[in-house]
Coordinates of C-alpha atoms in Angstrom, one line a residue:
M2 CA 0.0 0.0 0.0
K3 CA 3.0 2.3 0.5
K4 CA 3.6 2.1 -3.3
Y5 CA 0.1 3.3 -3.9
E6 CA 0.6 6.2 -1.5
D7 CA 3.9 7.1 -3.2
A8 CA 2.0 7.2 -6.5
G9 CA -0.4 9.7 -5.1
C10 CA -3.3 7.5 -4.2
D11 CA -5.0 8.7 -1.0
H12 CA -8.0 6.4 -0.8
I13 CA -8.1 2.6 -0.8
M14 CA -11.2 0.4 -0.7
M15 CA -10.7 -2.9 1.1
L16 CA -13.3 -5.8 0.8
M17 CA -13.2 -7.7 4.0
N18 CA -16.4 -9.8 3.6
F19 CA -16.0 -12.1 0.6
G20 CA -16.3 -15.7 -0.3
G21 CA -18.6 -16.6 2.6
L22 CA -16.1 -15.9 5.3
P23 CA -17.5 -16.4 8.8
H24 CA -18.4 -13.1 10.6
E25 CA -15.7 -13.7 13.2
Q26 CA -13.0 -13.9 10.5
V27 CA -14.2 -10.7 8.9
L28 CA -14.1 -8.9 12.2
R29 CA -10.6 -10.3 12.9
S30 CA -9.4 -9.0 9.4
M31 CA -10.7 -5.6 10.2
E32 CA -9.1 -5.5 13.6
L33 CA -5.7 -6.6 12.1
V34 CA -5.8 -3.9 9.4
A35 CA -6.7 -1.3 12.1
K36 CA -3.9 -2.3 14.4
K37 CA -1.1 -3.3 12.0
V38 CA -1.6 -1.4 8.8
M39 CA -3.4 1.9 9.5
P40 CA -0.9 3.2 12.0
A41 CA 1.7 3.3 9.2
F42 CA -0.6 5.8 7.3
K43 CA -1.4 8.4 9.9
V44 CA -2.7 11.6 8.6
K45 CA 0.1 14.2 8.4
K46 CA -0.9 17.5 9.9
E47 CA -0.6 20.4 7.5
T48 CA 0.3 23.9 8.6
V49 CA -2.3 26.4 7.4
S50 CA -1.3 30.0 7.2
L51 CA -4.0 32.6 7.3

């Protein structure tokens, strides 16, 4: 996903519920993305001058 970010992509759609996965596995996938992936893509604060 870093390559996409480097290419200028600022939105990614992720399909977590596919192929009849059990609900528990879908939730676990979402939890892992939130804990392990998303922190690497924190929003950078921009300075706004008025």
